[in-house]
Structures are given as structure tokens and as C-alpha cells.
Amino acid sequence: MEPTTTRDAWQQACARVESSLRADGVDLIATAASLEDLEGRRVEFLGRSSALTLLLKDLKNLSLEDRRELGPRAQELKASIERKFALRHAALESDADGAALLKDAVDLTLPSLRPPRGRLHPLTTTLHAIADIFQRMGYSWAEGPFAEDERHNFSALNIPDDHPARDSHDTFYLSGLPLLLRTHTSTVQIRAMEAQQPPIRIVCPGRVFRHEQIDATHSAVFHQVEGLVVDERVGFADLKGHLQTFLESLLGQGTKTRFRPSYFPFTEPSTEVDAKCFFCSGAGCASCKHTGWIELLGAGVVNPKVLSNVGWDPEKWSGFAFGIGVERVAMLLHGVPDIRDFYVNDLRFLNQFDEDLV
Amino acid sequence: MKISSNWLKAHLDFDGGAADLSAALLKIGFEVAGVQRLGPQFSGVVVGKVLAKDKHPNADKLAVCVVDDGAQKWNVVCGAPNVAAGQTIAFARIGAVLPGNFKIEGRKLRGVESQGMICSRAELGLPKDNDGIWVLGEGPTLGSDVGSQLGPADDVLEVEITSNRPDCLSHRGLARELAAALGKSLKPLELPREEPTGGTFPVRVEDAAACPYYSARLIEGVKVGPSSDSARRRLEAVGLRPINGVVDVTNLILHDAGQPLHAFDADKLEGGTLIVRRSRAGEKLLALDHKTYDLPEGLLVIADERKVVALAGVMGGTQTAVTESTTRVVLESACFLASEVRRSSQKTHLRSDSSYRFERGVDPAGAAPASARAAALIVETAGGRAGAAAVVGAPTSPNSEIRATAARLNAILGATFSADEINRVLRAIAAEFKAEGDALVFRAPSWRRDLATANDLAEEIGRFLGYERIPYRLGALAPRAATLTPVEKTSRRVRARLAALGYAEACNYDMLSEKTLAAARLPAEGLPRVAKPLSEDWAVMRPTLLPGLLKNAAYNLSRGVDAVRLFEVGKAYSQKDGALVEGWRVAGLLLGPVLDARWQSARAPRAGFADAKAAVEELLAGGALTWAKPGEGAAGRWVCDPLFHPVNALRALLDGAPVATVGWLHPRAARAFDLEREGAVLFEVNLDRLAARPAAAARFNDFSRLPVSRRDLALVLDKARTYAEVEAAVHGCKLAELQGVLLFDVYEGKNIPDGKKSLAVRLTFGRADRTLTDAEVAGFVEKIVAALGARLGAVLRG
């Protein structure tokens, strides 16, 4: 082919290349039927002896001015053709793969294979959720023995021997030992106060025992989280602030609460704390026994007698204490109707609960 | 305690219904557990008479009756078996509304028009007395309203009175509390003037400490009959059965004023003196509940010259009870020590409304007026002449004074109540309260023995002025460091790791049955026991957590769950030198397929010793771990050992001290727990020993980033040789370049001589500063093969 030397001729040649990409209005690249077909057309349009390659070579015959103008246009034309080829190539390749790999098809509906997945017991997650909120408020974890003496379980807590308050603490005594199974974790408060000096801020989570007939809402073994704060100038208002913060952390910001007067021998004044029913928003439902409120905590200002009992000066120190039942919270939050299910350890039950509660 | 709204309102003006009353009580600390509406909950029911009863033409069990309602005769179809002509009955006319908004309309029953309904008590919402219709006695006028004859409607509140407030265990007591809280006055109580017209009955108190006050009043010439309708209604409202006009008065006064009383038939008291004394060996009491109680020696009793007639403050005897034939009554009103009554009640397992109040504390000043009121009421109901009370002792001394300031009370509450408000509350509780400048001088009335300290007064202020007025305070307490105990830190790590290994956490009771222990091959002797277990299933404190997990596994297996991976963190108990020892453990159990991949291979790999061993290694990672046979040398004997397979179990020692056991379940235990088909592998770790190790953050260990060289060796050696010996021989070469030994095959059988086995191990070599040459690696391998040959007689497989 004769080299193109004039600007006009070059431009005409360029237009011819562009129009050669189509035949009867059909895009020859986009309609290549196979990878082989496409390769043939690539040689035709982009090969060493293609019109486009020659055209690019002929650029050198043009004036510097023309080259500056037409050069980039030619490069752009080449790039656009290459893009078209790449696009078609990818499409043809994936068609070819699809056909070739069809024979490797497996049944993707077969059940998934999973490594065994462990879970923490819902009572553990609930207990941790409760205790961890208090930890974030500066309460240290404290523990004590499950088998306790009368002093730590009762008398040091201002529950004297012949007091009717003991009636609500049906107690397991151990044969031949001066011990009982603790009926509440308030025992740990006494132990902690005996072991250190004020101030103190502790949370005492753990297992407790009551000699009660077992039914859907009573278990002879259950768990509590109790807390104790003793410091200078602590009053009922601090109890309200802390427990409100706790309940909002557990149940959500803006949780409405109600502090009702109540009685515990080891606190004075005493209170029971209800949260606005989080199932019916207070309208009344089975969960709140149609009262609109759910009782969650018992609490109060530490009875000065308890401080005196451990040798702390009640004139200088004051505090508050509280307790919450773990099973009750777990039953409410997870909708478990029967407390006994927590102690059967049926894997169909245990596997329903995830690690996280809040 | 049951509180009748009508009865309460006899002592206090209170505008409002049961809901308002409940709200007012809740606000001052008395929860109302329920409200029961008494009285007619129906309308349009009148007294009627059955004039005739005929068979229903189309139904065997129905009758067609003619009922006269005083104005008109009606045809009524009735299905009750006891309906008969001549009966006076409750007739629901057309238009009547029965409980549950059930409207009575005229309608056809099996083809016969029924113009109303003959009612049973149940249909009227009244306690049932038989299975048929309610047959009224003679008397009520035909056509009169049945509802109005049942007395006025009433609400009965089930009020929960906390044990510190015995003064509220009566209608007047609770009314007094409400009056104080609401700033109202109680309606005055008219006390009868003492005008003794009869004789006295002598009393002797042998233990004045236990019975500081005793009064006996003789009422002669009574004619005992039923109580008035209004008295009966009050008693029924609080759940009591009316007995007779005298006994009912004692119950009325108990529920009205809170003072327990007792009435004796004077003619059945032998010897003419009432004696308050201690019970003697062998004495019995046939009590009013018709049960005979063997009285242990030393309980406080009331006796005549011959016999015990009452367990003081608890219950009287039937022999001396007031009956219809009684003409002379001795009325007891006394103060018994709370601890005495509590002891008597506990020793005899006998509880009563009286003991419940005495145990909690009865107002000592209330005994005398209660006696006067009761005597007047008895005379009013049953006639007769009341004498002066024979009195021994005096009510106890007044409560001691509390001194406080408004500032002190506000500090306890964290509140800013004004001195005026505080004074108002204290005056409402104790009329003689005075404020002397800043000092508040308070003496609790005789019925408020619970008020003894400034904190007690602060509670009163908070209750009456409202806990909702106390602010939420957060700023006063500064942030503090919050720590976990070593055991909690360790058990969190342990729980997270076992959950990551696929174990679900179990939670079992701390008590076991002897049967479960025996099934687990563990001796029950010497273990701590519960004195009075709920049942034999929970009698012995568990010495290990494993039997609980075995029970859980058997339970799950029997319910079709065949892959069991459980762990538990809890306490185990033992006794040593007469003292109880409790310690934290973590135990685990594995049974069944390791992976739920049954569709991939018919028999998926089953959990075995190595799986359980992995858990223990994971838990003990970070220390120098060695293994020994349980019961040998440093391994020692552990209480859980008999539960494990006698051969296929190991003790783990951490830094030389035994800390865990892992192994197969003993085949006999497997049989006892119904686990023999699968068998189970178990482990138990002493968590306290783990927790005792100093906790430290993981330390970084540098390692070579250069490529490594690997060589595989197939060894043939005696079957008795263990893998541990192979590893020890390899490590014995002390090659710094050896980075790892990995066992990848164990084989016995074809191509391996009898008594031999093949172990295939992969050795990894490398250096931190450069890559190794093939010649160097070959040298290392040669050295290792030589050592294996020399120490174990191992040869390379040809």
C-alpha cells in the first residue's frame, strides 16, 4: 500500500478504518462469535499490517503541526478499538468458562458444615451483663464462700436469730457442720468489709440457695448480683442515681423507673425498684401482671447497725446496697417461662442463646 | 393480709375505690397483691318459689318448672338435679345480668319456652355450696332482690405487710398508717367504760419474762349463738369462718385492733386458776385445728390445774373451747414475748393469725383496751355480765427517745426536705413529737417498736414525702478502679476458650443424689450433706462437677441430641478434718461426632481422648505441662479418679503440681449412665490452681521470617513405645535449628511386622539469620534418626 503523505489523505484513511469496524451497520468486534473469530478480527484491525498500524506509521510523513493535532486522535482511535476487543474478549471467555465448568457443578443446597460452636450459659451472660455495667461504674468484683456461717448470712446483716425476716430465707443447713448454704450474696458484703477499710465499691455476683419447693418460678439454686458502696456522705440520692444509670444501661436510655418503700433488715431506708414494663410500655400485660411495672431490684441505705457490726464508724461512713436476681432478668429478657430450664442443660435450650446480651 | 375496704373505711374517711387505696398503700411501702370484689355482681335476680316441677317433654335431664316471683308465674326450664317444687330459690328474670355480663333472655330450650333462670351460687359468682341450684331458706319475701340480701359490695385487698410493721396487721393499724401518710385523722374509737358487774377468774404467771402482761376476764351468764350478719360478713371478707358469737368477737378484735385474744369455757377449766407456765415432758394439746400436738418441754403454755389448755399466743385447745353450750367465758388478753411465740410455733409447726402477730410484735399497750372492747362486744352479742379483768404484770416500758436533726435526716436521704415538712411527718407518727431548736426529739408510740434510729426516721420522711422527691445523684462518688478477682479473671478466660472450642456451658445444682454418685463410682462417705434436703436427688454436696455433666449427657442423648460438648464452671465440695472445703472447678464432657458432617462420611470422627486432651492443653497453655498416671507419684489421688477409665486417663501437672484429669469414662460408669454406646471423654481442672498462677499479658516471642525446610520420617518401632518417647528422643538431640515436630500418621497392620507400629513425623528446620542448605538439613535428620534408633530401636520404614 502506498504511504499516505497528505493530511487529507490521512484523514480519509482514518475515516475508512473507523467505518471498516462495522459491516452493514453491525459492529464486527461486538458480534465476534468465538474467541478464535475475535482473534482473527484483532489481527485484522490491530495487527502489524492492519490499516490502523500503517496509518500510525504514516503519521511521520505529516507536518509537525498536523502530527500534533492528528497524532492523539489516532492513538485515541486505537485505544477505543482495544477497549472494545477487551470487552468482547472477557464476555466470550466467561461464556466459555461457564460452559466448561458446568460439569464441576456441586449441590450447593447441601447442609453447611460448621465447626462445633460453643456458647455461654444464658445465666452467665446475664450475670456478666449486670455485673459489667457496675464494673464500668467503678465497682470491683468480690466473692465469698457458698457455705457460710450464721454470722455472715444473718446476724451481721441485722437479721437476728429469732427474727421473722428469716422466714423469707428458707435455709439449707449442712449436716454436722456449723454452716449453711448462703441464702443471698449479701454475705460477701460482710466479708469484704471485714477484709478491708472504707471506702468500698463492690459488686458481689454469685450463686445462692433457698430451701424452696421447685416450680416454674422457684429454683432451690439461683444467682444474684448484689452491690455495696460505702463512702463519706453517701445517701439515698446516690442509690437512686446509680441504680437509674444501671437500669438505663441494661434496658435502654430513658427507661422509666419507680422507687417504692420496702423493708430489708440490712438497709434503712429500703426500697424496691421497678422499671416501666418494657414489653407493654406500661399499658399492662402478662409480664408485668397488668401493673405496668416490673420489679427488678431491692436496695437501700446500709443500716448503720451493719457498719457497726463490722467495726466501721457509722458516724463517718454511710452507703447503699442493692441486689438483683439473675434468673429473673434472664427470664424477662429472653422470654424463658420456666426457671427450671436453666438447670436441665438440654442442648436444644442452651444453643438458643448467644454470647452477648446487651 | 386481707383487708376489707369497708372495714378500713369504718376507721378512716377515704374517698376512692380499691385502685386508689392500692396506690396509696404502694406509695408508703405496702404492695397489694390482688383485689377481690365481694358482694353481688349481678342484677335482676329476685327471690322466687318453685310451684311445680314437670318432666321436659324432649330431654331427660331437664325439668320444666313454674316459678312464682311474687308478681307473676313463669315457665322455667331447669337442668339442676336438686330442683324441687316448694323450694325458695334465686330467680333471674328476663333482663337480669349475671357475672360475666351474661344477660338473661327468654328463649326456647329443646322446644320449650324458658322465661328466666333458676340460679346456682356459682352462676351468681358466689362461693359454691353444692352442684345444683341455690336453695334459699324460708324467710325472704318473694320478689325481693337477692343481691341486697348479700350485704353491701366490698373490695378485699391482699396487702403485703413487711415483717417490720406488725402494727399494720389489723384494719385499725393500717388505717392509722394511712391516716398519718395522708395527713388525716382516724375516726375516734369509743372505748366502753369499765363497769364490772361480774366476778373474776384468778391467774398465776410463772414466767413473767416470757409473759410480761396477762389479763383474764370472766363473763358469766352468756348465751352463745351466731354472730350478727354484719360481724359474719366482716369475718368472711377476711377469709375466716364464723364460729359463734364469742369466738367471732375474739377474731374480730384481732383483725380490727391487732390484739390476739382467746376465750375459754370457764366451766371446763379445772381447778379454778389459769396458769401461765412452761410445758412439762409428755404434755399434749388437742388444738382448735383438731390436731394433737406433743409439746416439747419448756414451751410457754396456758394451763389449768390439770392440763394444758393453750399454747401461749399460738392456739387454744378444743377441750376448753367456747361452744353453744358455754355459759361462763374467760377472756384472755396478754402480751407474750415474740421469741417465745416464734419458738413454740416453730417447734410445733403450728401457725395461726395470733402467732403471726405475736412473732412480729403486738402493741403492748393494746391488750387492756382490746379486752374491754371484746368483753363489751360479747355482752352485746351473747348477753351476760362481764367482770373486772384479773391482771398480772404491766405492759412494757415506752420506746426510747431518738434525737436527730433535719440536716441529718436529709443527709441520709440526700434530699432537701424543709424542716416544716419533716416535723409534720414526725408529728403525724408520734403526737408528742417536739422540735427543740434544730434538735428533733422523737419517741415512737408503743406500736412502733421498729423506730429506733435516725435512719428509721429518714425512711418515714422518705415514705411519706415521696421517694420520687429525692434526686438522682451521680456526681458525689468519684470514679474508682474496678478490678476482677483472680478466679473471675481466670474463669472468664476459661469460659471464652471452651466456648471457642465448641463447648456449650451447663449449669447444674451443687447437690447430687447418692444414686448419681454411686453410678459415677464415687463414694458418698465423708462428703458434706444437706441436713434436710428437698429430696434425695439433692442430698450430697458434689465432690466433682462430672456426675452432673454425665446426667446432662444422658438426658440429651435420650432426646435425640447425639453430639454433646458441655462444660461447667462451678464449685466442688469436700470435708477435711471436720471442716468444709469448697473449690472452683471447670469440667467438660465430649461425646459423639466431633463435626456435624454426617452427609460427608457415613461415620464422622467421634470425640476421643485427644479431643478432651486438647481442651485441657488449651486451658493450661502458658505453663510447663507434664502428664502422669492418676494415683502415681506426683499425680496423687483425686476424688474424681474412680470415675475415669483405669488405663486411659491422665493427670496433667502444671509446673510439677497436679491440676487436671482427662480421660475416658470408666466403662462401668458409662453403663450406669446409659452412655455405653458412645462412651464419653471427660476432663476436670482445678480452677483455683489456675487462678493462683500470676496472670500476665502474653509476651511476644520472635520467630524466623525465613523459609524453612521440612523432612518427613516414617518410623517403625515397637508397639509399646509411645509418641512421647519419640518426641523426647527428637528433642534430646538438642538441635537449635529444629523448629517443630508434627505427628501425621499412626499405622499398624499390613506391611508392618507384628508387634510393631509405624509413626510418621514431619520435622521442620530453620534459622533466624539465614536459610539452611540441604546438606545441613540432611545432617540434622541423620542425627535424629540415629538417636531414634539408639534410644527406641526405631528404623526408617523401607
CSV table of N, CA, C and O in Angstrom, one decimal, chain A residues 152-194:
chain,number,residue,atom,x,y,z
A,152,HIS,N,-22.3,-14.4,109.0
A,152,HIS,CA,-22.2,-13.7,107.7
A,152,HIS,C,-23.5,-13.7,106.9
A,152,HIS,O,-23.8,-12.7,106.2
A,153,ASN,N,-24.3,-14.7,107.1
A,153,ASN,CA,-25.5,-14.8,106.3
A,153,ASN,C,-26.7,-14.0,107.0
A,153,ASN,O,-27.5,-13.5,106.3
A,154,PHE,N,-26.6,-14.0,108.3
A,154,PHE,CA,-27.8,-13.4,109.1
A,154,PHE,C,-27.4,-12.3,110.1
A,154,PHE,O,-27.7,-11.2,109.9
A,155,SER,N,-26.7,-12.7,111.1
A,155,SER,CA,-26.7,-11.8,112.3
A,155,SER,C,-25.9,-10.5,112.0
A,155,SER,O,-26.3,-9.4,112.3
A,156,ALA,N,-24.8,-10.6,111.2
A,156,ALA,CA,-24.0,-9.4,110.9
A,156,ALA,C,-24.9,-8.5,110.0
A,156,ALA,O,-24.6,-7.3,109.9
A,157,LEU,N,-25.8,-9.1,109.3
A,157,LEU,CA,-26.7,-8.3,108.4
A,157,LEU,C,-28.0,-7.9,109.1
A,157,LEU,O,-29.0,-7.5,108.5
A,158,ASN,N,-27.9,-7.9,110.5
A,158,ASN,CA,-29.0,-7.4,111.2
A,158,ASN,C,-30.3,-8.3,111.1
A,158,ASN,O,-31.4,-7.8,111.1
A,159,ILE,N,-30.1,-9.6,110.9
A,159,ILE,CA,-31.2,-10.5,110.8
A,159,ILE,C,-31.0,-11.4,112.0
A,159,ILE,O,-30.3,-12.4,111.9
A,160,PRO,N,-31.5,-11.0,113.2
A,160,PRO,CA,-31.2,-11.8,114.4
A,160,PRO,C,-31.9,-13.2,114.3
A,160,PRO,O,-32.7,-13.4,113.5
A,161,ASP,N,-31.4,-14.0,115.2
A,161,ASP,CA,-31.8,-15.4,115.2
A,161,ASP,C,-33.3,-15.7,115.2
A,161,ASP,O,-33.7,-16.5,114.4
A,162,ASP,N,-34.0,-15.0,116.0
A,162,ASP,CA,-35.4,-15.3,116.2
A,162,ASP,C,-36.3,-14.3,115.4
A,162,ASP,O,-37.5,-14.1,115.7
A,163,HIS,N,-35.8,-13.7,114.4
A,163,HIS,CA,-36.5,-12.7,113.7
A,163,HIS,C,-37.3,-13.3,112.5
A,163,HIS,O,-36.8,-14.1,111.8
A,164,PRO,N,-38.6,-12.8,112.4
A,164,PRO,CA,-39.4,-13.3,111.3
A,164,PRO,C,-38.8,-13.1,109.9
A,164,PRO,O,-39.2,-13.7,108.9
A,165,ALA,N,-37.9,-12.1,109.8
A,165,ALA,CA,-37.3,-11.8,108.5
A,165,ALA,C,-36.6,-13.1,108.0
A,165,ALA,O,-36.4,-13.3,106.8
A,166,ARG,N,-36.2,-14.0,108.9
A,166,ARG,CA,-35.5,-15.2,108.5
A,166,ARG,C,-36.5,-16.2,107.7
A,166,ARG,O,-36.1,-17.0,107.0
A,167,ASP,N,-37.8,-15.9,108.0
A,167,ASP,CA,-38.8,-16.8,107.3
A,167,ASP,C,-38.7,-16.8,105.8
A,167,ASP,O,-39.0,-17.7,105.1
A,168,SER,N,-38.3,-15.6,105.3
A,168,SER,CA,-38.2,-15.5,103.8
A,168,SER,C,-36.9,-16.1,103.3
A,168,SER,O,-36.7,-16.1,102.1
A,169,HIS,N,-36.1,-16.5,104.2
A,169,HIS,CA,-34.8,-17.1,103.8
A,169,HIS,C,-34.8,-18.6,104.2
A,169,HIS,O,-34.2,-19.0,105.1
A,170,ASP,N,-35.6,-19.4,103.5
A,170,ASP,CA,-35.6,-20.8,103.8
A,170,ASP,C,-34.2,-21.4,103.5
A,170,ASP,O,-33.7,-21.3,102.4
A,171,THR,N,-33.6,-21.9,104.6
A,171,THR,CA,-32.2,-22.1,104.5
A,171,THR,C,-31.8,-23.6,104.5
A,171,THR,O,-32.4,-24.4,105.2
A,172,PHE,N,-30.8,-23.9,103.7
A,172,PHE,CA,-30.2,-25.3,103.7
A,172,PHE,C,-29.1,-25.2,104.7
A,172,PHE,O,-28.2,-24.5,104.6
A,173,TYR,N,-29.2,-26.1,105.7
A,173,TYR,CA,-28.1,-26.2,106.7
A,173,TYR,C,-27.3,-27.5,106.3
A,173,TYR,O,-27.9,-28.4,105.7
A,174,LEU,N,-26.0,-27.5,106.6
A,174,LEU,CA,-25.2,-28.7,106.3
A,174,LEU,C,-25.1,-29.6,107.5
A,174,LEU,O,-25.0,-29.1,108.7
A,175,SER,N,-25.2,-30.9,107.3
A,175,SER,CA,-25.2,-31.8,108.4
A,175,SER,C,-23.9,-31.8,109.2
A,175,SER,O,-22.8,-31.9,108.5
A,176,GLY,N,-23.9,-31.7,110.5
A,176,GLY,CA,-22.7,-31.9,111.3
A,176,GLY,C,-21.7,-30.8,111.1
A,176,GLY,O,-20.6,-30.9,111.6
A,177,LEU,N,-22.1,-29.7,110.5
A,177,LEU,CA,-21.1,-28.6,110.3
A,177,LEU,C,-21.8,-27.3,110.7
A,177,LEU,O,-23.1,-27.2,110.5
A,178,PRO,N,-21.1,-26.3,111.3
A,178,PRO,CA,-21.8,-25.1,111.7
A,178,PRO,C,-22.0,-24.2,110.5
A,178,PRO,O,-21.6,-23.0,110.6
A,179,LEU,N,-22.5,-24.7,109.4
A,179,LEU,CA,-22.6,-24.0,108.2
A,179,LEU,C,-23.9,-24.1,107.5
A,179,LEU,O,-24.6,-25.1,107.7
A,180,LEU,N,-24.2,-23.1,106.7
A,180,LEU,CA,-25.4,-23.2,105.9
A,180,LEU,C,-25.0,-22.8,104.4
A,180,LEU,O,-23.9,-22.2,104.2
A,181,LEU,N,-25.9,-23.0,103.5
A,181,LEU,CA,-25.6,-22.5,102.1
A,181,LEU,C,-26.2,-21.1,102.0
A,181,LEU,O,-27.3,-20.9,102.4
A,182,ARG,N,-25.4,-20.2,101.6
A,182,ARG,CA,-25.8,-18.8,101.7
A,182,ARG,C,-27.1,-18.6,101.0
A,182,ARG,O,-27.3,-19.1,99.9
A,183,THR,N,-28.0,-17.8,101.6
A,183,THR,CA,-29.3,-17.5,101.0
A,183,THR,C,-29.3,-16.2,100.2
A,183,THR,O,-30.2,-15.9,99.5
A,184,HIS,N,-28.2,-15.5,100.3
A,184,HIS,CA,-28.0,-14.3,99.4
A,184,HIS,C,-26.6,-14.0,99.4
A,184,HIS,O,-25.8,-14.4,100.2
A,185,THR,N,-26.2,-13.2,98.4
A,185,THR,CA,-24.7,-12.8,98.3
A,185,THR,C,-24.4,-11.6,99.2
A,185,THR,O,-23.3,-11.1,99.1
A,186,SER,N,-25.3,-11.2,100.0
A,186,SER,CA,-25.0,-10.1,100.9
A,186,SER,C,-23.9,-10.5,101.9
A,186,SER,O,-23.2,-9.7,102.5
A,187,THR,N,-23.7,-11.9,102.0
A,187,THR,CA,-22.6,-12.4,102.9
A,187,THR,C,-21.3,-11.8,102.4
A,187,THR,O,-20.4,-11.6,103.2
A,188,VAL,N,-21.2,-11.6,101.1
A,188,VAL,CA,-19.9,-11.1,100.6
A,188,VAL,C,-19.6,-9.7,101.0
A,188,VAL,O,-18.5,-9.3,101.2
A,189,GLN,N,-20.7,-8.9,101.2
A,189,GLN,CA,-20.6,-7.6,101.7
A,189,GLN,C,-19.9,-7.6,103.0
A,189,GLN,O,-18.9,-6.8,103.3
A,190,ILE,N,-20.3,-8.4,103.9
A,190,ILE,CA,-19.7,-8.5,105.3
A,190,ILE,C,-18.3,-8.9,105.1
A,190,ILE,O,-17.4,-8.3,105.7
A,191,ARG,N,-18.0,-10.0,104.3
A,191,ARG,CA,-16.6,-10.5,104.2
A,191,ARG,C,-15.7,-9.4,103.6
A,191,ARG,O,-14.6,-9.2,104.1
A,192,ALA,N,-16.2,-8.6,102.7
A,192,ALA,CA,-15.4,-7.6,102.1
A,192,ALA,C,-15.1,-6.5,103.1
A,192,ALA,O,-14.0,-6.0,103.2
A,193,MET,N,-16.2,-6.1,103.8
A,193,MET,CA,-16.0,-5.1,104.8
A,193,MET,C,-15.0,-5.5,105.9
A,193,MET,O,-14.3,-4.7,106.5
A,194,GLU,N,-15.1,-6.8,106.3
A,194,GLU,CA,-14.2,-7.3,107.3
A,194,GLU,C,-12.7,-7.3,106.8
A,194,GLU,O,-11.8,-7.2,107.6
